[in-house]
Amino acid sequence: MAAEGWIWRWGWGRRCLGRPGLPGPGPGPTTPLFLLLLLGSVTADITDGNSEHLKREHSLIKPYQGVGSSSMPLWDFQGSTMLTSQYVRLTPDERSKEGSIWNHQPCFLKDWEMHVHFKVHGTGKKNLHGDGIALWYTRDRLVPGPVFGSKDNFHGLAIFLDTYPNDETTERVFPYISVMVNNGSLSYDHSKDGRWTELAGCTADFRNRDHDTFLAVRYSRGRLTVMTDLEDKNEWKNCIDITGVRLPTGYYFGASAGTGDLSDNHDIISMKLFQLMVEHTPDEESIDWTKIEPSVNFLKSPKDNVDDPTGNFRSGPLTGWQIVCLW
């Protein structure tokens, strides 16, 4: 187990007031136990941003090095991406732009958590904006393509921050965050906003906010958790929490964005990767984690996926669940 004060177990996470942009401890000792029990499913453990566990070789932090040049230490960028002293702009608020930024170093951590400070903003109103940002942990890097500025049929994990509903029949409320795991055999369907390959998702009102917006992605022992801090309340809100996810080590972190007929500014302010101190069994330690195929052990059947008018993704009845092999 990690040192006391590094991770907390119950309730919503709060970002450390003394460390802007980093989460801190959850409810203090005065929080009634019965209130925690009433919450039902609780949020995953979240790091407090302790610099001891920050992996700088996989992190993008101000002040950036290489401002004004076409390259920077540890990160490569391409397309419309522009590096300034305050943010990395993946796309400007202009039509038909694509940009991305990718870490140089493959990540060999089995358990990790990425905190992303981002901003999506522009002049478009009432759905006249798009398309969104994708966060990646994938085998291939710096390959442009149609999926938010990066390649389709990828190997690994993608988190999509989608701002435009391409499917006019959807009842989901946008902006919308969704997760996809792929072994190269699946294609992202833009016309359906990736519904058929989505593992889970939630509505998240992150566009044109006048305060900082954050997202945390945690992967540990097959559990994938996505949380947001969008309300300027210094606390995390659960978005996605699923188990049975298998991801290899040795993949790359990145972020990309794309615009089409509609556009937005898509900015990354920071990406901070933290190592999670998790004990593994001898059997788990003996596995060659670089050879693991990206997969999900338990996946909802697409025909049983339904939209919630609130924009939240929910499954059908338990009889609608089935094992799906992505090998």
mmCIF file of C-alpha atoms in Angstrom:
data_model
loop_
_atom_site.group_PDB
_atom_site.id
_atom_site.type_symbol
_atom_site.label_atom_id
_atom_site.label_comp_id
_atom_site.label_asym_id
_atom_site.label_seq_id
_atom_site.Cartn_x
_atom_site.Cartn_y
_atom_site.Cartn_z
ATOM 1 C CA MET A 1 0.000 0.000 0.000
ATOM 2 C CA ALA A 2 1.219 3.492 -0.727
ATOM 3 C CA ALA A 3 2.502 5.803 1.971
ATOM 4 C CA GLU A 4 -0.154 7.485 4.088
ATOM 5 C CA GLY A 5 -1.256 10.737 2.528
ATOM 6 C CA TRP A 6 -0.375 9.666 -1.014
ATOM 7 C CA ILE A 7 -3.625 7.945 -1.893
ATOM 8 C CA TRP A 8 -7.013 8.046 -0.248
ATOM 9 C CA ARG A 9 -9.711 5.438 -0.366
ATOM 10 C CA TRP A 10 -13.179 6.892 -0.082
ATOM 11 C CA GLY A 11 -15.282 9.734 -1.444
ATOM 12 C CA TRP A 12 -14.631 12.477 -3.958
ATOM 13 C CA GLY A 13 -11.089 13.761 -4.446
ATOM 14 C CA ARG A 14 -10.174 17.369 -3.851
ATOM 15 C CA ARG A 15 -7.345 19.113 -5.634
ATOM 16 C CA CYS A 16 -4.636 20.326 -3.297
ATOM 17 C CA LEU A 17 -5.122 24.038 -2.617
ATOM 18 C CA GLY A 18 -1.377 24.416 -2.196
ATOM 19 C CA ARG A 19 -0.683 22.672 -5.492
ATOM 20 C CA PRO A 20 -2.802 24.110 -8.307
ATOM 21 C CA GLY A 21 -4.023 21.472 -10.717
ATOM 22 C CA LEU A 22 -3.275 18.504 -8.485
ATOM 23 C CA PRO A 23 -5.797 16.479 -6.514
ATOM 24 C CA GLY A 24 -5.571 16.194 -2.783
ATOM 25 C CA PRO A 25 -7.121 14.154 -0.009
ATOM 26 C CA GLY A 26 -10.776 13.279 0.110
ATOM 27 C CA PRO A 27 -13.171 13.805 3.018
ATOM 28 C CA GLY A 28 -11.469 14.343 6.347
ATOM 29 C CA PRO A 29 -12.001 12.379 9.530
ATOM 30 C CA THR A 30 -15.146 14.358 10.307
ATOM 31 C CA THR A 31 -16.976 12.855 7.304
ATOM 32 C CA PRO A 32 -19.760 10.629 8.703
ATOM 33 C CA LEU A 33 -19.277 6.963 7.873
ATOM 34 C CA PHE A 34 -22.942 6.526 7.068
ATOM 35 C CA LEU A 35 -22.687 9.192 4.367
ATOM 36 C CA LEU A 36 -19.894 7.246 2.680
ATOM 37 C CA LEU A 37 -21.999 4.084 2.836
ATOM 38 C CA LEU A 38 -24.945 5.870 1.256
ATOM 39 C CA LEU A 39 -22.806 6.814 -1.737
ATOM 40 C CA GLY A 40 -22.997 3.205 -2.935
ATOM 41 C CA SER A 41 -20.234 2.853 -5.513
ATOM 42 C CA VAL A 42 -17.325 4.999 -4.432
ATOM 43 C CA THR A 43 -14.684 6.586 -6.564
ATOM 44 C CA ALA A 44 -11.331 4.997 -7.296
ATOM 45 C CA ASP A 45 -8.280 5.940 -5.272
ATOM 46 C CA ILE A 46 -6.723 9.140 -6.567
ATOM 47 C CA THR A 47 -3.181 10.350 -6.054
ATOM 48 C CA ASP A 48 -2.584 13.606 -4.209
ATOM 49 C CA GLY A 49 -0.041 14.762 -6.770
ATOM 50 C CA ASN A 50 2.988 13.931 -4.626
ATOM 51 C CA SER A 51 6.000 14.887 -6.725
ATOM 52 C CA GLU A 52 7.807 11.775 -5.480
ATOM 53 C CA HIS A 53 5.582 9.703 -7.754
ATOM 54 C CA LEU A 54 5.487 12.116 -10.693
ATOM 55 C CA LYS A 55 7.180 10.586 -13.740
ATOM 56 C CA ARG A 56 8.685 13.599 -15.441
ATOM 57 C CA GLU A 57 9.798 11.642 -18.489
ATOM 58 C CA HIS A 58 6.109 11.112 -19.308
ATOM 59 C CA SER A 59 4.830 14.530 -18.170
ATOM 60 C CA LEU A 60 4.242 17.821 -19.947
ATOM 61 C CA ILE A 61 4.578 20.685 -17.472
ATOM 62 C CA LYS A 62 5.082 24.456 -17.668
ATOM 63 C CA PRO A 63 7.436 26.142 -18.225
ATOM 64 C CA TYR A 64 7.727 24.252 -21.480
ATOM 65 C CA GLN A 65 11.113 23.856 -23.087
ATOM 66 C CA GLY A 66 11.412 24.513 -26.789
ATOM 67 C CA VAL A 67 8.846 27.330 -27.042
ATOM 68 C CA GLY A 68 8.988 28.843 -30.504
ATOM 69 C CA SER A 69 10.668 25.810 -32.044
ATOM 70 C CA SER A 70 9.336 22.790 -33.889
ATOM 71 C CA SER A 71 10.457 20.328 -31.206
ATOM 72 C CA MET A 72 10.762 19.992 -27.458
ATOM 73 C CA PRO A 73 12.490 17.547 -25.110
ATOM 74 C CA LEU A 74 10.506 14.351 -24.467
ATOM 75 C CA TRP A 75 7.577 15.352 -26.719
ATOM 76 C CA ASP A 76 6.983 15.495 -30.473
ATOM 77 C CA PHE A 77 4.177 17.399 -32.124
ATOM 78 C CA GLN A 78 2.820 17.596 -35.626
ATOM 79 C CA GLY A 79 0.122 19.105 -37.810
ATOM 80 C CA SER A 80 -1.433 22.354 -36.642
ATOM 81 C CA THR A 81 -0.027 22.018 -33.095
ATOM 82 C CA MET A 82 1.488 25.249 -31.766
ATOM 83 C CA LEU A 83 3.595 25.546 -28.616
ATOM 84 C CA THR A 84 3.278 28.754 -26.565
ATOM 85 C CA SER A 85 4.495 29.692 -23.092
ATOM 86 C CA GLN A 86 1.032 29.020 -21.585
ATOM 87 C CA TYR A 87 -0.438 26.090 -23.513
ATOM 88 C CA VAL A 88 -0.009 23.600 -26.327
ATOM 89 C CA ARG A 89 -2.680 24.394 -28.925
ATOM 90 C CA LEU A 90 -3.523 21.248 -30.879
ATOM 91 C CA THR A 91 -5.833 23.126 -33.248
ATOM 92 C CA PRO A 92 -6.773 26.773 -33.639
ATOM 93 C CA ASP A 93 -10.414 27.790 -34.002
ATOM 94 C CA GLU A 94 -10.230 27.226 -37.757
ATOM 95 C CA ARG A 95 -11.741 24.668 -40.129
ATOM 96 C CA SER A 96 -10.068 21.442 -41.233
ATOM 97 C CA LYS A 97 -7.163 21.411 -38.794
ATOM 98 C CA GLU A 98 -5.488 18.423 -37.132
ATOM 99 C CA GLY A 99 -2.748 18.381 -34.542
ATOM 100 C CA SER A 100 -1.199 16.085 -31.959
ATOM 101 C CA ILE A 101 1.518 15.843 -29.324
ATOM 102 C CA TRP A 102 3.210 12.579 -28.314
ATOM 103 C CA ASN A 103 5.603 11.523 -25.593
ATOM 104 C CA HIS A 104 9.011 10.274 -26.814
ATOM 105 C CA GLN A 105 9.305 7.602 -24.147
ATOM 106 C CA PRO A 106 7.318 4.346 -23.996
ATOM 107 C CA CYS A 107 5.730 3.823 -20.591
ATOM 108 C CA PHE A 108 6.595 0.592 -18.759
ATOM 109 C CA LEU A 109 4.497 1.241 -15.629
ATOM 110 C CA LYS A 110 1.863 -1.392 -14.888
ATOM 111 C CA ASP A 111 -0.214 0.998 -12.757
ATOM 112 C CA TRP A 112 -0.458 4.684 -13.524
ATOM 113 C CA GLU A 113 -2.599 7.793 -13.404
ATOM 114 C CA MET A 114 -2.585 10.681 -15.864
ATOM 115 C CA HIS A 115 -3.883 14.144 -14.905
ATOM 116 C CA VAL A 116 -4.707 16.408 -17.838
ATOM 117 C CA HIS A 117 -5.272 20.155 -17.573
ATOM 118 C CA PHE A 118 -7.023 21.199 -20.794
ATOM 119 C CA LYS A 119 -9.217 23.867 -22.346
ATOM 120 C CA VAL A 120 -11.680 23.688 -25.253
ATOM 121 C CA HIS A 121 -13.043 27.053 -26.360
ATOM 122 C CA GLY A 122 -14.132 28.972 -29.414
ATOM 123 C CA THR A 123 -16.643 31.337 -30.953
ATOM 124 C CA GLY A 124 -19.130 28.734 -32.173
ATOM 125 C CA LYS A 125 -22.523 28.618 -30.456
ATOM 126 C CA LYS A 126 -25.368 26.069 -30.273
ATOM 127 C CA ASN A 127 -23.490 23.054 -31.627
ATOM 128 C CA LEU A 128 -21.640 25.160 -34.198
ATOM 129 C CA HIS A 129 -18.266 23.939 -32.959
ATOM 130 C CA GLY A 130 -16.154 20.786 -33.075
ATOM 131 C CA ASP A 131 -14.798 18.253 -33.061
ATOM 132 C CA GLY A 132 -12.916 17.521 -29.831
ATOM 133 C CA ILE A 133 -9.808 16.060 -28.183
ATOM 134 C CA ALA A 134 -8.568 12.464 -27.891
ATOM 135 C CA LEU A 135 -6.178 11.272 -25.203
ATOM 136 C CA TRP A 136 -4.149 8.211 -26.151
ATOM 137 C CA TYR A 137 -2.128 5.348 -24.700
ATOM 138 C CA THR A 138 -1.231 3.447 -27.870
ATOM 139 C CA ARG A 139 1.377 1.334 -29.609
ATOM 140 C CA ASP A 140 1.860 3.756 -32.519
ATOM 141 C CA ARG A 141 2.577 7.452 -32.220
ATOM 142 C CA LEU A 142 2.646 10.442 -34.553
ATOM 143 C CA VAL A 143 0.369 8.801 -37.108
ATOM 144 C CA PRO A 144 -2.243 11.295 -38.365
ATOM 145 C CA GLY A 145 -5.706 10.025 -39.192
ATOM 146 C CA PRO A 146 -9.467 10.569 -39.068
ATOM 147 C CA VAL A 147 -10.052 9.919 -35.340
ATOM 148 C CA PHE A 148 -9.708 13.361 -33.766
ATOM 149 C CA GLY A 149 -6.524 13.921 -35.753
ATOM 150 C CA SER A 150 -4.993 10.467 -35.146
ATOM 151 C CA LYS A 151 -5.098 7.000 -36.709
ATOM 152 C CA ASP A 152 -8.038 4.602 -36.783
ATOM 153 C CA ASN A 153 -7.700 0.872 -35.973
ATOM 154 C CA PHE A 154 -5.208 1.743 -33.253
ATOM 155 C CA HIS A 155 -3.766 -0.584 -30.606
ATOM 156 C CA GLY A 156 -4.390 0.580 -27.050
ATOM 157 C CA LEU A 157 -6.607 3.006 -25.145
ATOM 158 C CA ALA A 158 -8.397 6.167 -26.247
ATOM 159 C CA ILE A 159 -10.442 8.673 -24.244
ATOM 160 C CA PHE A 160 -12.548 10.903 -26.487
ATOM 161 C CA LEU A 161 -13.687 14.372 -25.396
ATOM 162 C CA ASP A 162 -16.287 14.845 -28.112
ATOM 163 C CA THR A 163 -18.002 18.228 -28.510
ATOM 164 C CA TYR A 164 -20.187 17.647 -31.578
ATOM 165 C CA PRO A 165 -23.050 15.127 -32.058
ATOM 166 C CA ASN A 166 -22.653 13.704 -35.563
ATOM 167 C CA ASP A 167 -25.567 11.315 -34.994
ATOM 168 C CA GLU A 168 -28.658 13.521 -35.195
ATOM 169 C CA THR A 169 -30.835 10.807 -33.632
ATOM 170 C CA THR A 170 -28.828 10.578 -30.411
ATOM 171 C CA GLU A 171 -30.342 11.629 -27.108
ATOM 172 C CA ARG A 172 -26.955 12.090 -25.528
ATOM 173 C CA VAL A 173 -26.009 15.527 -24.295
ATOM 174 C CA PHE A 174 -22.718 16.872 -25.626
ATOM 175 C CA PRO A 175 -19.877 17.476 -24.830
ATOM 176 C CA TYR A 176 -19.476 13.773 -24.101
ATOM 177 C CA ILE A 177 -16.520 11.722 -22.812
ATOM 178 C CA SER A 178 -16.159 8.085 -23.879
ATOM 179 C CA VAL A 179 -13.591 5.295 -23.662
ATOM 180 C CA MET A 180 -12.474 2.786 -26.295
ATOM 181 C CA VAL A 181 -9.971 -0.099 -26.128
ATOM 182 C CA ASN A 182 -8.739 -1.519 -29.424
ATOM 183 C CA ASN A 183 -6.418 -4.280 -30.650
ATOM 184 C CA GLY A 184 -6.373 -2.865 -34.183
ATOM 185 C CA SER A 185 -9.476 -4.718 -35.360
ATOM 186 C CA LEU A 186 -12.033 -2.029 -34.502
ATOM 187 C CA SER A 187 -12.841 1.148 -36.399
ATOM 188 C CA TYR A 188 -14.171 4.305 -34.769
ATOM 189 C CA ASP A 189 -17.497 5.282 -36.385
ATOM 190 C CA HIS A 190 -17.709 9.079 -36.430
ATOM 191 C CA SER A 191 -21.234 9.008 -37.857
ATOM 192 C CA LYS A 192 -22.435 7.337 -34.638
ATOM 193 C CA ASP A 193 -19.982 9.192 -32.373
ATOM 194 C CA GLY A 194 -18.202 5.927 -31.622
ATOM 195 C CA ARG A 195 -21.224 4.399 -29.938
ATOM 196 C CA TRP A 196 -20.677 0.833 -31.133
ATOM 197 C CA THR A 197 -17.115 0.596 -29.827
ATOM 198 C CA GLU A 198 -17.634 2.603 -26.645
ATOM 199 C CA LEU A 199 -17.049 0.883 -23.302
ATOM 200 C CA ALA A 200 -18.652 3.627 -21.206
ATOM 201 C CA GLY A 201 -19.182 7.380 -21.234
ATOM 202 C CA CYS A 202 -20.687 10.422 -19.567
ATOM 203 C CA THR A 203 -21.815 13.943 -20.344
ATOM 204 C CA ALA A 204 -19.229 16.539 -19.315
ATOM 205 C CA ASP A 205 -19.755 20.277 -19.831
ATOM 206 C CA PHE A 206 -16.127 21.298 -20.341
ATOM 207 C CA ARG A 207 -16.396 23.684 -23.299
ATOM 208 C CA ASN A 208 -16.016 27.491 -23.014
ATOM 209 C CA ARG A 209 -15.487 27.429 -19.260
ATOM 210 C CA ASP A 210 -13.998 30.562 -17.707
ATOM 211 C CA HIS A 211 -12.070 28.490 -15.167
ATOM 212 C CA ASP A 212 -9.614 25.583 -15.293
ATOM 213 C CA THR A 213 -10.838 22.154 -16.424
ATOM 214 C CA PHE A 214 -9.169 18.852 -15.509
ATOM 215 C CA LEU A 215 -9.466 15.167 -16.310
ATOM 216 C CA ALA A 216 -7.851 12.187 -14.548
ATOM 217 C CA VAL A 217 -7.334 8.751 -16.128
ATOM 218 C CA ARG A 218 -6.336 5.936 -13.798
ATOM 219 C CA TYR A 219 -5.359 2.386 -14.785
ATOM 220 C CA SER A 220 -4.562 -0.187 -12.122
ATOM 221 C CA ARG A 221 -4.964 -3.976 -12.029
ATOM 222 C CA GLY A 222 -7.456 -4.012 -14.873
ATOM 223 C CA ARG A 223 -9.588 -1.181 -13.534
ATOM 224 C CA LEU A 224 -9.950 1.945 -15.670
ATOM 225 C CA THR A 225 -11.329 5.102 -14.090
ATOM 226 C CA VAL A 226 -11.951 8.511 -15.652
ATOM 227 C CA MET A 227 -12.794 11.491 -13.466
ATOM 228 C CA THR A 228 -13.375 15.177 -14.153
ATOM 229 C CA ASP A 229 -13.026 18.476 -12.316
ATOM 230 C CA LEU A 230 -15.018 20.935 -14.413
ATOM 231 C CA GLU A 231 -17.066 22.950 -11.924
ATOM 232 C CA ASP A 232 -14.285 24.976 -10.259
ATOM 233 C CA LYS A 233 -15.167 23.284 -6.958
ATOM 234 C CA ASN A 234 -11.765 21.731 -6.343
ATOM 235 C CA GLU A 235 -13.105 18.181 -6.398
ATOM 236 C CA TRP A 236 -13.279 15.208 -8.722
ATOM 237 C CA LYS A 237 -16.487 13.805 -10.181
ATOM 238 C CA ASN A 238 -16.731 10.207 -11.339
ATOM 239 C CA CYS A 239 -17.313 9.773 -15.086
ATOM 240 C CA ILE A 240 -16.242 6.225 -16.027
ATOM 241 C CA ASP A 241 -15.292 3.231 -13.882
ATOM 242 C CA ILE A 242 -14.897 -0.184 -15.550
ATOM 243 C CA THR A 243 -12.991 -3.375 -14.826
ATOM 244 C CA GLY A 244 -11.623 -6.208 -16.958
ATOM 245 C CA VAL A 245 -9.412 -3.921 -19.074
ATOM 246 C CA ARG A 246 -6.062 -5.344 -20.214
ATOM 247 C CA LEU A 247 -3.404 -2.912 -21.416
ATOM 248 C CA PRO A 248 0.234 -3.713 -22.126
ATOM 249 C CA THR A 249 3.277 -1.775 -21.036
ATOM 250 C CA GLY A 250 5.578 -0.099 -23.545
ATOM 251 C CA TYR A 251 2.930 2.078 -25.236
ATOM 252 C CA TYR A 252 2.999 5.863 -25.701
ATOM 253 C CA PHE A 253 0.923 8.702 -24.247
ATOM 254 C CA GLY A 254 -0.375 11.393 -26.539
ATOM 255 C CA ALA A 255 -3.152 13.874 -27.263
ATOM 256 C CA SER A 256 -4.698 14.918 -30.558
ATOM 257 C CA ALA A 257 -7.534 17.063 -31.838
ATOM 258 C CA GLY A 258 -9.311 17.759 -35.095
ATOM 259 C CA THR A 259 -11.718 20.229 -36.636
ATOM 260 C CA GLY A 260 -13.902 19.865 -39.735
ATOM 261 C CA ASP A 261 -16.499 22.253 -41.085
ATOM 262 C CA LEU A 262 -16.818 23.416 -37.468
ATOM 263 C CA SER A 263 -13.936 24.272 -35.162
ATOM 264 C CA ASP A 264 -12.612 25.157 -31.708
ATOM 265 C CA ASN A 265 -9.360 25.919 -29.966
ATOM 266 C CA HIS A 266 -8.158 22.671 -28.374
ATOM 267 C CA ASP A 267 -5.489 23.364 -25.750
ATOM 268 C CA ILE A 268 -3.415 21.124 -23.473
ATOM 269 C CA ILE A 269 -1.950 23.001 -20.496
ATOM 270 C CA SER A 270 -0.356 20.016 -18.772
ATOM 271 C CA MET A 271 -0.222 16.220 -18.739
ATOM 272 C CA LYS A 272 1.149 14.745 -15.505
ATOM 273 C CA LEU A 273 1.779 11.025 -15.120
ATOM 274 C CA PHE A 274 1.983 9.462 -11.653
ATOM 275 C CA GLN A 275 3.221 6.006 -10.774
ATOM 276 C CA LEU A 276 0.844 4.028 -8.563
ATOM 277 C CA MET A 277 2.534 1.863 -5.944
ATOM 278 C CA VAL A 278 0.530 -1.351 -6.275
ATOM 279 C CA GLU A 279 1.560 -4.826 -5.168
ATOM 280 C CA HIS A 280 1.149 -7.620 -7.716
ATOM 281 C CA THR A 281 1.030 -11.362 -7.206
ATOM 282 C CA PRO A 282 4.018 -13.496 -8.259
ATOM 283 C CA ASP A 283 1.960 -14.766 -11.200
ATOM 284 C CA GLU A 284 1.252 -11.220 -12.344
ATOM 285 C CA GLU A 285 4.901 -10.266 -11.970
ATOM 286 C CA SER A 286 5.971 -13.215 -14.133
ATOM 287 C CA ILE A 287 3.898 -12.023 -17.097
ATOM 288 C CA ASP A 288 5.633 -10.253 -19.970
ATOM 289 C CA TRP A 289 3.444 -7.155 -19.865
ATOM 290 C CA THR A 290 4.805 -5.888 -23.175
ATOM 291 C CA LYS A 291 3.171 -8.876 -24.913
ATOM 292 C CA ILE A 292 -0.338 -8.335 -23.536
ATOM 293 C CA GLU A 293 -2.976 -7.710 -26.203
ATOM 294 C CA PRO A 294 -5.281 -4.723 -25.522
ATOM 295 C CA SER A 295 -8.632 -6.262 -24.639
ATOM 296 C CA VAL A 296 -11.690 -6.122 -22.420
ATOM 297 C CA ASN A 297 -12.929 -9.220 -20.619
ATOM 298 C CA PHE A 298 -16.492 -8.037 -20.141
ATOM 299 C CA LEU A 299 -18.258 -5.818 -22.625
ATOM 300 C CA LYS A 300 -21.841 -4.769 -23.248
ATOM 301 C CA SER A 301 -23.435 -6.019 -26.427
ATOM 302 C CA PRO A 302 -23.938 -3.015 -28.765
ATOM 303 C CA LYS A 303 -27.580 -3.921 -29.383
ATOM 304 C CA ASP A 304 -28.278 -3.529 -25.658
ATOM 305 C CA ASN A 305 -26.674 -0.107 -25.364
ATOM 306 C CA VAL A 306 -29.254 2.608 -24.875
ATOM 307 C CA ASP A 307 -29.006 6.353 -24.533
ATOM 308 C CA ASP A 308 -30.153 8.170 -21.441
ATOM 309 C CA PRO A 309 -31.846 11.543 -22.087
ATOM 310 C CA THR A 310 -29.453 13.047 -19.532
ATOM 311 C CA GLY A 311 -26.565 12.080 -21.772
ATOM 312 C CA ASN A 312 -25.228 9.381 -19.489
ATOM 313 C CA PHE A 313 -24.485 5.973 -20.916
ATOM 314 C CA ARG A 314 -26.273 3.031 -19.329
ATOM 315 C CA SER A 315 -26.592 -0.633 -20.121
ATOM 316 C CA GLY A 316 -29.652 -2.750 -20.687
ATOM 317 C CA PRO A 317 -30.717 -5.517 -18.308
ATOM 318 C CA LEU A 318 -28.164 -8.004 -17.034
ATOM 319 C CA THR A 319 -29.365 -10.525 -19.597
ATOM 320 C CA GLY A 320 -27.985 -8.185 -22.243
ATOM 321 C CA TRP A 321 -24.383 -8.603 -21.076
ATOM 322 C CA GLN A 322 -22.086 -11.012 -22.824
ATOM 323 C CA ILE A 323 -18.434 -11.925 -23.142
ATOM 324 C CA VAL A 324 -16.809 -10.300 -26.145
ATOM 325 C CA CYS A 325 -13.304 -11.332 -27.195
ATOM 326 C CA LEU A 326 -11.152 -8.655 -28.822
ATOM 327 C CA TRP A 327 -8.315 -11.021 -29.688
#
